[in-house]
Tab-separated table of C-alpha atoms and ligand atoms in Angstrom:
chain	number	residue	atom	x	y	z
A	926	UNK	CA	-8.923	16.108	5.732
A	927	UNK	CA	-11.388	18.141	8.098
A	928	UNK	CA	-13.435	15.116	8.611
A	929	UNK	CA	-10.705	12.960	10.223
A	930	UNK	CA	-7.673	10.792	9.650
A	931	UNK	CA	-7.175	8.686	6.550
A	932	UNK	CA	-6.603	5.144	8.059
A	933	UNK	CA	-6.076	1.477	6.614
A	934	UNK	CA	-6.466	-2.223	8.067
A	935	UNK	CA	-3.334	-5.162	7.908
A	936	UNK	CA	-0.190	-6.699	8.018
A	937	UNK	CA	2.433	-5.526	9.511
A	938	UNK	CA	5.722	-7.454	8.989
A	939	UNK	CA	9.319	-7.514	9.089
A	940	UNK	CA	11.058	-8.131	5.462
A	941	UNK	CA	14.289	-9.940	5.526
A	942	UNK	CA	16.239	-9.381	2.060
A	943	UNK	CA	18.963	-11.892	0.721
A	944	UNK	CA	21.909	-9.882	0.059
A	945	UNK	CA	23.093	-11.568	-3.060
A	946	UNK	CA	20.913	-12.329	-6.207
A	947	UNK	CA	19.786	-16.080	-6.676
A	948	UNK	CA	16.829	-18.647	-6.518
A	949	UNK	CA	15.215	-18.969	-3.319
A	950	UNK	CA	16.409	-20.139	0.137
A	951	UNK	CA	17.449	-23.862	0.187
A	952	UNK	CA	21.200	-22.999	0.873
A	953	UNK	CA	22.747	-21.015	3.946
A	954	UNK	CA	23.534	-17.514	2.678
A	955	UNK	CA	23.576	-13.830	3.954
A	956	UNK	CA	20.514	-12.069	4.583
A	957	UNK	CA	19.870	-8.381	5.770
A	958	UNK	CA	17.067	-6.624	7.924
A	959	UNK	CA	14.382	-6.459	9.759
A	960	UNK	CA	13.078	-3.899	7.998
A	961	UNK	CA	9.117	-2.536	8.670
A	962	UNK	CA	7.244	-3.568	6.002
A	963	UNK	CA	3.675	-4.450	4.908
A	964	UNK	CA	2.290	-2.441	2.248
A	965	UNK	CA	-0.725	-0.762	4.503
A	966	UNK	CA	2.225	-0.169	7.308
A	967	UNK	CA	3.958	1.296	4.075
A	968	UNK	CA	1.005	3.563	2.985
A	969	UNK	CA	0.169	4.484	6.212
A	970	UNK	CA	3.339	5.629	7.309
A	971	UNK	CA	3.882	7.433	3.615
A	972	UNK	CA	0.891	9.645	4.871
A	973	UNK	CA	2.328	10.622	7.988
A	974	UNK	CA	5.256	11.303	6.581
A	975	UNK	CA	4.014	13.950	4.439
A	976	UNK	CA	2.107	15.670	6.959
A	977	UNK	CA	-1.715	13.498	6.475
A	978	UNK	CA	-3.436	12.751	9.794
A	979	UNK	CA	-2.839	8.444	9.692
A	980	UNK	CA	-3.824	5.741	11.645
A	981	UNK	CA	-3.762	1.788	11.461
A	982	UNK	CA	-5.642	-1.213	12.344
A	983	UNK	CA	-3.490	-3.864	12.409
A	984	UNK	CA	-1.944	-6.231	14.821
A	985	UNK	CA	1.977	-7.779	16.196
A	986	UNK	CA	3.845	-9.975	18.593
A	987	UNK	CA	4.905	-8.775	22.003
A	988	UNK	CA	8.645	-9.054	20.025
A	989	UNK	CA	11.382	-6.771	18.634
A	990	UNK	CA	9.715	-7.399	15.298
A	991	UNK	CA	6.489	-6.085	16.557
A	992	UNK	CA	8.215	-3.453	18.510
A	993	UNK	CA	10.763	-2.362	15.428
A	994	UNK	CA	7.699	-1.373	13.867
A	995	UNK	CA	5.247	0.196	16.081
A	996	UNK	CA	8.251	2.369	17.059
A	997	UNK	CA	9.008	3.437	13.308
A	998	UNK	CA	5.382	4.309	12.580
A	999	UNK	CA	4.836	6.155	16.119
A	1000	UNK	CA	8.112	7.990	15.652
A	1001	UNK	CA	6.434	9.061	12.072
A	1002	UNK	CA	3.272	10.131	13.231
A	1003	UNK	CA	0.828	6.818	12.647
A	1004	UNK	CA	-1.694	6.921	15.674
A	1005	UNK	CA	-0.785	3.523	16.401
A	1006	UNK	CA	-3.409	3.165	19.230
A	1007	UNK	CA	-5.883	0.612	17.316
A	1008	UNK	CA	-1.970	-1.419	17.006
A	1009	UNK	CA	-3.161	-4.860	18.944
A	1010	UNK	CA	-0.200	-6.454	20.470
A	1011	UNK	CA	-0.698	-10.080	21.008
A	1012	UNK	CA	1.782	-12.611	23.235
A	1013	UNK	CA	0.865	-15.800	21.912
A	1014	UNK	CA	1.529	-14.945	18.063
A	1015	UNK	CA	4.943	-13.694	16.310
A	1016	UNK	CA	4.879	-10.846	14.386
A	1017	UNK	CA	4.559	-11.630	10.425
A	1018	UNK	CA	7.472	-11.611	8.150
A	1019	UNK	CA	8.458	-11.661	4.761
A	1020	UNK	CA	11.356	-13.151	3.528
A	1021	UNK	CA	12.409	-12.161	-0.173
A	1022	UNK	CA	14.670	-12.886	-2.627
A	1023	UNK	CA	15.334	-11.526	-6.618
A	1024	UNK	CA	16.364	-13.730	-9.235
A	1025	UNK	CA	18.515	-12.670	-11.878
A	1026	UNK	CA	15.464	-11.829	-13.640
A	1027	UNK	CA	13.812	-9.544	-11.733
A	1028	UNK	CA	11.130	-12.325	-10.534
A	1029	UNK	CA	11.146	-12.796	-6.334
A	1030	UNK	CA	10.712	-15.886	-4.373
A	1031	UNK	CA	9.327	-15.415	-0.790
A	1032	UNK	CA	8.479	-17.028	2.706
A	1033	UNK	CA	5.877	-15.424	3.921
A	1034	UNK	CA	4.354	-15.505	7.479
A	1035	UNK	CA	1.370	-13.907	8.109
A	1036	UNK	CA	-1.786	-16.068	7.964
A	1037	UNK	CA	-0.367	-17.657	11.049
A	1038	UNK	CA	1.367	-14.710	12.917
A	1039	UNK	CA	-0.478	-11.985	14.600
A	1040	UNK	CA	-1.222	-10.260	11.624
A	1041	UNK	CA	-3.517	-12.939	10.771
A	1042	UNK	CA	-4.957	-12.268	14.201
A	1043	UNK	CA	-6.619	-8.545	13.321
A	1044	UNK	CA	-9.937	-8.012	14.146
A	1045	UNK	CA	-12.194	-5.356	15.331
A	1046	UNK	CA	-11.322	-4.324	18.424
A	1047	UNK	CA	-12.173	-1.311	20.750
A	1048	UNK	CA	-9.466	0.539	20.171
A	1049	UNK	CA	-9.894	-0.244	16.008
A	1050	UNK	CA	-13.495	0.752	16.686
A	1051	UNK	CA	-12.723	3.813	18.274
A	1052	UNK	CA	-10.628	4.825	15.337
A	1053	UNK	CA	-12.816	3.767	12.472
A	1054	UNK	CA	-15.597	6.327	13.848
A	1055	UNK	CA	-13.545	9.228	13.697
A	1056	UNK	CA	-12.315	8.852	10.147
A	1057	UNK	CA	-12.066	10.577	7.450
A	1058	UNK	CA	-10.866	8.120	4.775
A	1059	UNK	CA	-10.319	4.281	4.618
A	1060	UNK	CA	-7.596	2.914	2.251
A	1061	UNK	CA	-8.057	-0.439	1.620
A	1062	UNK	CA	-5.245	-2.585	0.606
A	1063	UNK	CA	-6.331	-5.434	-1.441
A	1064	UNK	CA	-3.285	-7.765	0.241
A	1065	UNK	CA	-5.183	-7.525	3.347
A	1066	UNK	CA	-8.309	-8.974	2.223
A	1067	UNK	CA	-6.908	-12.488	2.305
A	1068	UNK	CA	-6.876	-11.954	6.307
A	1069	UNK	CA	-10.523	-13.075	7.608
A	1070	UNK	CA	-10.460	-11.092	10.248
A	1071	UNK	CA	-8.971	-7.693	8.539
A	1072	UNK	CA	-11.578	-8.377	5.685
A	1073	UNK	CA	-14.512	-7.677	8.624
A	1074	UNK	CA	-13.018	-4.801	9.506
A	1075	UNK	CA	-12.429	-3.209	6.293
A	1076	UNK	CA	-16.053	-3.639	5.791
A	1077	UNK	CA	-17.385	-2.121	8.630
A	1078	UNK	CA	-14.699	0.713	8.142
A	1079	UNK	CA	-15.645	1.636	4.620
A	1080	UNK	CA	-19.269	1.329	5.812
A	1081	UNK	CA	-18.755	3.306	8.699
A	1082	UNK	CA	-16.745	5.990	7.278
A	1083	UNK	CA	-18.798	6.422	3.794
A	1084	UNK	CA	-21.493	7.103	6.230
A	1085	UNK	CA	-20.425	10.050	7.856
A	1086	UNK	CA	-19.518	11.824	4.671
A	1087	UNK	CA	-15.764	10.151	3.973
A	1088	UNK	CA	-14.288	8.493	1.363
A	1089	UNK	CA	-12.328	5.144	0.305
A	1090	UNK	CA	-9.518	4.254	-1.717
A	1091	UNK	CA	-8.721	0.652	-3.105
A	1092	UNK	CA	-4.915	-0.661	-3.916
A	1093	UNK	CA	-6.343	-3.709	-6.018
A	1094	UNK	CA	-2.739	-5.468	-5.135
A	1095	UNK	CA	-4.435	-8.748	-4.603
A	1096	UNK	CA	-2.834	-11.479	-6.575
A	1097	UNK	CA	-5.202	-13.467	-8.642
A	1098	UNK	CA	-3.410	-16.564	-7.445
A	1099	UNK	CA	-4.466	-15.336	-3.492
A	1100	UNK	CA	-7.935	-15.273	-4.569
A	1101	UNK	CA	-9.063	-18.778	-3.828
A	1102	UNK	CA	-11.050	-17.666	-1.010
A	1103	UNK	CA	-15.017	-16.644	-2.007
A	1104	UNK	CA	-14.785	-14.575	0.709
A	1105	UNK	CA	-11.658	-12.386	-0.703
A	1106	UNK	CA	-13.456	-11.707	-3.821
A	1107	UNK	CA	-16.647	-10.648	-2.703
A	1108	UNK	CA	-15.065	-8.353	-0.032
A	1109	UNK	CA	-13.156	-7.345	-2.871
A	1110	UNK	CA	-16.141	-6.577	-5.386
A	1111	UNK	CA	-17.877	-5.037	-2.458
A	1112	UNK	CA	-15.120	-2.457	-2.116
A	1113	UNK	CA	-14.557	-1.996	-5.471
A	1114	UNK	CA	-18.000	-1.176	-5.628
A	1115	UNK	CA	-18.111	1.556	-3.316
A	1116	UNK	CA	-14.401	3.360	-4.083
A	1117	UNK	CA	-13.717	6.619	-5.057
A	1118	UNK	CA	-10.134	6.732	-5.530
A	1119	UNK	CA	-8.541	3.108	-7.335
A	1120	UNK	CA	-4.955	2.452	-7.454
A	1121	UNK	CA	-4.050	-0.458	-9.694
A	1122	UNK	CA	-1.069	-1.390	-11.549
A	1123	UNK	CA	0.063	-3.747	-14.195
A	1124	UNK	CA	-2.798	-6.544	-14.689
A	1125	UNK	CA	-4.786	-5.773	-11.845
A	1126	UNK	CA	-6.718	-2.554	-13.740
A	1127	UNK	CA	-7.672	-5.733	-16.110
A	1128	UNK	CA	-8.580	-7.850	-13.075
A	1129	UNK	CA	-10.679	-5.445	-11.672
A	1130	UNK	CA	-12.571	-4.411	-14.712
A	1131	UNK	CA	-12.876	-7.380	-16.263
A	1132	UNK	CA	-11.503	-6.371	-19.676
A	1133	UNK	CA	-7.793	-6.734	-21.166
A	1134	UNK	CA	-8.038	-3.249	-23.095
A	1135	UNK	CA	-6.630	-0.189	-21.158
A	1136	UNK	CA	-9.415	2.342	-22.107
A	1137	UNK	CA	-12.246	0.037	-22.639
A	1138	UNK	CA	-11.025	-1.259	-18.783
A	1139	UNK	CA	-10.753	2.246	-17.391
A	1140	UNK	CA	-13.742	3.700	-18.957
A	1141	UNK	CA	-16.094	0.869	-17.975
A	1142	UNK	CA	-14.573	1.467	-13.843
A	1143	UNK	CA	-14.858	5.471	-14.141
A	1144	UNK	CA	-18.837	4.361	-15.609
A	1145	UNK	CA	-19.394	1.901	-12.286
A	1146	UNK	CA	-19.011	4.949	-10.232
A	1147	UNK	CA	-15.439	5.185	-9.499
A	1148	UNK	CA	-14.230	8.948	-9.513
A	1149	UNK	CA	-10.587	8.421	-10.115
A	1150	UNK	CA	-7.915	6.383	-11.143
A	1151	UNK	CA	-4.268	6.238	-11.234
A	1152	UNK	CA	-2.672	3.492	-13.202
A	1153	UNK	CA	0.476	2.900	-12.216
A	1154	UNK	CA	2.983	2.037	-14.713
A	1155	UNK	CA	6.817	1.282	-12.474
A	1156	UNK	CA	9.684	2.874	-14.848
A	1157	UNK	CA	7.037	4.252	-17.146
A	1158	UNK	CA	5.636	6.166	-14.805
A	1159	UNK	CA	1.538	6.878	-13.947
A	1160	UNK	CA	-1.368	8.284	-15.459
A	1161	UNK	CA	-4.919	9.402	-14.070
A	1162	UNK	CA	-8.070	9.089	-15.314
A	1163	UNK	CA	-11.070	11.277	-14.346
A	1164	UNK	CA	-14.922	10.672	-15.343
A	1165	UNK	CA	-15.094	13.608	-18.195
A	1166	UNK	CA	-11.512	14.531	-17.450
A	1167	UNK	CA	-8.651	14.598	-19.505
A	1168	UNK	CA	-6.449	11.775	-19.511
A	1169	UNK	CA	-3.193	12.815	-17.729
A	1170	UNK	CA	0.291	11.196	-18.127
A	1171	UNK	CA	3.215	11.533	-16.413
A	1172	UNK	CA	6.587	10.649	-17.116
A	1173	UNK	CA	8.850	8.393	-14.301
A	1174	UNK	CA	11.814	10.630	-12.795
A	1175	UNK	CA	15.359	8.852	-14.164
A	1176	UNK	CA	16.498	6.776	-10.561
A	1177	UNK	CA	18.795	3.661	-9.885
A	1178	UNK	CA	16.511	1.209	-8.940
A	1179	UNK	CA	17.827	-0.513	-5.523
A	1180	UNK	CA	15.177	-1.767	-4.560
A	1181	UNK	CA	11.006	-1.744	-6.043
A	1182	UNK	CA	9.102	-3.096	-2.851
A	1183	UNK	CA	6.908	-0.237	-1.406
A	1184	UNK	CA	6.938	2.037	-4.377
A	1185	UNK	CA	2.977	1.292	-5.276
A	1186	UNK	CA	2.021	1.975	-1.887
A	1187	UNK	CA	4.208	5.294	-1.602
A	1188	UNK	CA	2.820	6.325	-4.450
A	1189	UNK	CA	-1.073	5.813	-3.515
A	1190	UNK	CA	-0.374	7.225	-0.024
A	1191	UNK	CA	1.810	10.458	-1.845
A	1192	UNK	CA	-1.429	11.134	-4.543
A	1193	UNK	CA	-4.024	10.520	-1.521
A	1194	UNK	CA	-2.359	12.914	0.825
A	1195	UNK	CA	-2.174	15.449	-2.175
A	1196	UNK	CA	-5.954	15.346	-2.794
A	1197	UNK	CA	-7.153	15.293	0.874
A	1198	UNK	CA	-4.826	18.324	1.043
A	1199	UNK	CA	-6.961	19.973	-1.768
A	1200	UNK	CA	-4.083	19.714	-4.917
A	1201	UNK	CA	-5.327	18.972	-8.220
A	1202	UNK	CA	-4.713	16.058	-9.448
A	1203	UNK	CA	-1.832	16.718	-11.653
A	1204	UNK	CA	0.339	18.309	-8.647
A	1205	UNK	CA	-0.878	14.662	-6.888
A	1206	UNK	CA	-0.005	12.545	-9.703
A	1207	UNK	CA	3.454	14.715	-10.118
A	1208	UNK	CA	4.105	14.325	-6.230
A	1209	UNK	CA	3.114	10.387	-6.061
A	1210	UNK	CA	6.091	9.909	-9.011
A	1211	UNK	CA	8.517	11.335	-6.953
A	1212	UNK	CA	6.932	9.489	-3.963
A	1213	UNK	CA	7.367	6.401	-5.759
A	1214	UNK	CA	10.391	6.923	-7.438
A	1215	UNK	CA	11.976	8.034	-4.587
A	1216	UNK	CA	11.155	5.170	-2.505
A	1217	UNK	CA	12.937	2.510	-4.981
A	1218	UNK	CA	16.292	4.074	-4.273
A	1219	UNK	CA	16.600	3.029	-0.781
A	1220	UNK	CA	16.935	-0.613	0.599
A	1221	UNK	CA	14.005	-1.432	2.648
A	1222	UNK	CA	10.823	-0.809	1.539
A	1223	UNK	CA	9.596	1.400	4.069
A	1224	UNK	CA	12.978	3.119	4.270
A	1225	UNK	CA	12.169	5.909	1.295
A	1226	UNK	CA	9.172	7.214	2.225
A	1227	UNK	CA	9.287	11.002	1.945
A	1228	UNK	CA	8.068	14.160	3.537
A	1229	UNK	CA	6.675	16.968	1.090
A	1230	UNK	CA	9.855	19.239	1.677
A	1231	UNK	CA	11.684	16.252	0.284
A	1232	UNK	CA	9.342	15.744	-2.825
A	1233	UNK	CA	9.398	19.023	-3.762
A	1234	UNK	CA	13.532	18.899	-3.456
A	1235	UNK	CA	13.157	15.491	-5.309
A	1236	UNK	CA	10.947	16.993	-8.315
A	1237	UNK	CA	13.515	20.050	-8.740
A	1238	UNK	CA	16.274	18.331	-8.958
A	1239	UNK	CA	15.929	14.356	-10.742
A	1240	UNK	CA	15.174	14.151	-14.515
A	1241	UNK	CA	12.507	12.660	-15.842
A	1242	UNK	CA	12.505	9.536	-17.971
B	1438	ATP	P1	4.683	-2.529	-5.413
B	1438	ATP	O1	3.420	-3.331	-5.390
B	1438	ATP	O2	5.917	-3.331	-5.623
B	1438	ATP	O3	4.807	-1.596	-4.246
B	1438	ATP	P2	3.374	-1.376	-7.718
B	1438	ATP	O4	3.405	-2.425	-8.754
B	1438	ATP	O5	2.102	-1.164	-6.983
B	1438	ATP	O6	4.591	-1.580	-6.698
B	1438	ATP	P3	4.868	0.390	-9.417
B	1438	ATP	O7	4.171	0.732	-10.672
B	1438	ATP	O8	5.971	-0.594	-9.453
B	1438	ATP	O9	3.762	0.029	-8.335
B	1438	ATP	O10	5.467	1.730	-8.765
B	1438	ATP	C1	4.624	2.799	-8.385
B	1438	ATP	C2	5.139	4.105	-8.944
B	1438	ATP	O11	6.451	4.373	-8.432
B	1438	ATP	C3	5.279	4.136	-10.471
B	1438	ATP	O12	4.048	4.454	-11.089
B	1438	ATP	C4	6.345	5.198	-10.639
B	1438	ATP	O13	5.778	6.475	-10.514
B	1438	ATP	C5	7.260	4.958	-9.442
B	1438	ATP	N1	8.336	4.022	-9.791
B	1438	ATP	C6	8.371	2.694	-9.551
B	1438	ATP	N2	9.513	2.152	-10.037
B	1438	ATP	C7	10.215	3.167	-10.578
B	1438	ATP	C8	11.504	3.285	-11.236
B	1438	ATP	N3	12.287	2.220	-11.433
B	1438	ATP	N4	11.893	4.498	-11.665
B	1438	ATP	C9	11.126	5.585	-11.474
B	1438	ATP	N5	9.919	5.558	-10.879
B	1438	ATP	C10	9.466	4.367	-10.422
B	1439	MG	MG1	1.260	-2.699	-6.067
């Protein structure tokens, strides 16, 4: 953490939830929020939260949507100074609803609100060159403009000694763009730390066998990864290293949005704070876990105190 503050480039939103389970939007109904959302405002606010130097690049309207969120991540410790804050765009939203299945519809804004509008401005600048780490979310990618400035940050800050993590949470269906996947092979190529669940550790690799998938990333240069596995839990996989597991804590599930990027921003925090990483991958659990017991998705993000409380006191699954 000596070198300087982890930091991470994209949306920020406001996510307004349906309060009642059912198929999409086509009928008046009750909805709740705003709540802050967008999963690097989610990361990057994790990391403050537990005590990591943070900062963002992103950008929001000159509204209460914009403001609702630049206040939550100030108020948490996110230097918000490379925050642009535009008056002729809204700030991005999400709206989401579950189906009885589990599966979500949504209405998204954000190509054409002012998080489409980030770029790489002085103030972003100013931030990139005293970092210390770059998380890169993969959702962000899909934004032009945040794509440039991911590159130049990753460049920027590998050059002065510090490192990058990827969140591979790009959908494959997002990736019609050339320019998304070669921003996205670029990074890949160049990580240290990757963060995939599900099918995107078979995206990324190329491969639909877990070891064959893993052990042909860890060979490309990749030092770590944690494979994230929801109510199953994690596990981490080190170059040389033993394999390590981990078992989910027992929770009630309110709601699952955010828990991937509490969970990247609890294990990165853990290893730029010099834990091993079996304390990290036992702290990112709980991070995760922790998270999908509140409504909201940024609303369960925890400080260490409350991990450690967390991982005394819950079973595990
Ligand atoms: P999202 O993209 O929705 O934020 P994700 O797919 O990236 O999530 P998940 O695997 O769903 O990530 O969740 C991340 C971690 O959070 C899991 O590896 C696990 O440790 C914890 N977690 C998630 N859901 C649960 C749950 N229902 N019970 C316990 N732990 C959970
Ligand atoms: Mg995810």
């Amino acid at each position: 953490e000596a070198l300087g503050p982890t930091i991470t480039v994209g949306e920020i939103l406001v996510e307004i939830m349906a309060t009642t389970v059912g198929a999409g939007f086509l009928e008046p109904q009750s909805l709740t929020g705003p709540y802050p959302s967008g999963a690097p405002a989610i990361f990057i606010d994790q990391v403050a939260r537990m005590g990591g130097a943070a900062g963002i690049i992103a950008a929001v309207g000159n509204d209460d949507f914009g403001r609702l969120n630049v206040d939550r991540l100030r108020q948490d410790g996110v230097d918000v100074s490379a925050i642009a804050i535009h008056e002729d765009w809204p700030t991005g939203s999400a709206f989401v609803r579950y189906r009885p299945n589990g599966a979500r519809d949504f209405v998204f804004n954000i190509a054409r609100s002012a998080a489409g509008q980030v770029g790489l401005t002085s103030a972003a600048e100013a931030l990139v060159r005293r970092a210390g780490h770059v998380h890169v979310m993969g959702t962000a990618l899909t934004i032009p403009g945040a794509r440039e400035v991911i590159l130049y940050a990753v460049e920027t800050v590998q050059a002065r000694g510090g490192s990058v993590s990827l969140d591979p949470n790009l959908r494959k269906e997002l990736l019609t763009d050339d320019g998304a996947l070669d921003s996205f092979n670029q990074v890949l190529a160049t990580a240290d730390l990757l963060l995939p669940s599900g099918e995107e550790l078979f995206t990324a690799a190329g491969s639909t066998d877990e070891t064959a998938a893993v052990a042909k990333l860890l060979e490309s240069g990749i030092g770590e990864i944690v494979l994230k596995r929801g109510e199953q839990g994690a596990s981490f996989f080190g170059l040389g290293l033993p394999r390590i597991d981990c078992a989910a804590f027992a929770v009630d599930e309110v709601d699952p949005t955010g828990a991937g990027d509490c969970f990247g921003a609890a294990y990165l925090t853990c290893r730029r704070k010099g834990m091993e990483p079996d304390a990290a991958l036992l702290h990112a659990n709980a991070a995760g876990a922790r998270n999908v017991t509140r409504l909201g998705p940024m609303e369960g993000v925890s400080t260490l105190a409350e991990l450690a409380a967390f991982i005394a006191a819950t079973p595990r699954r």
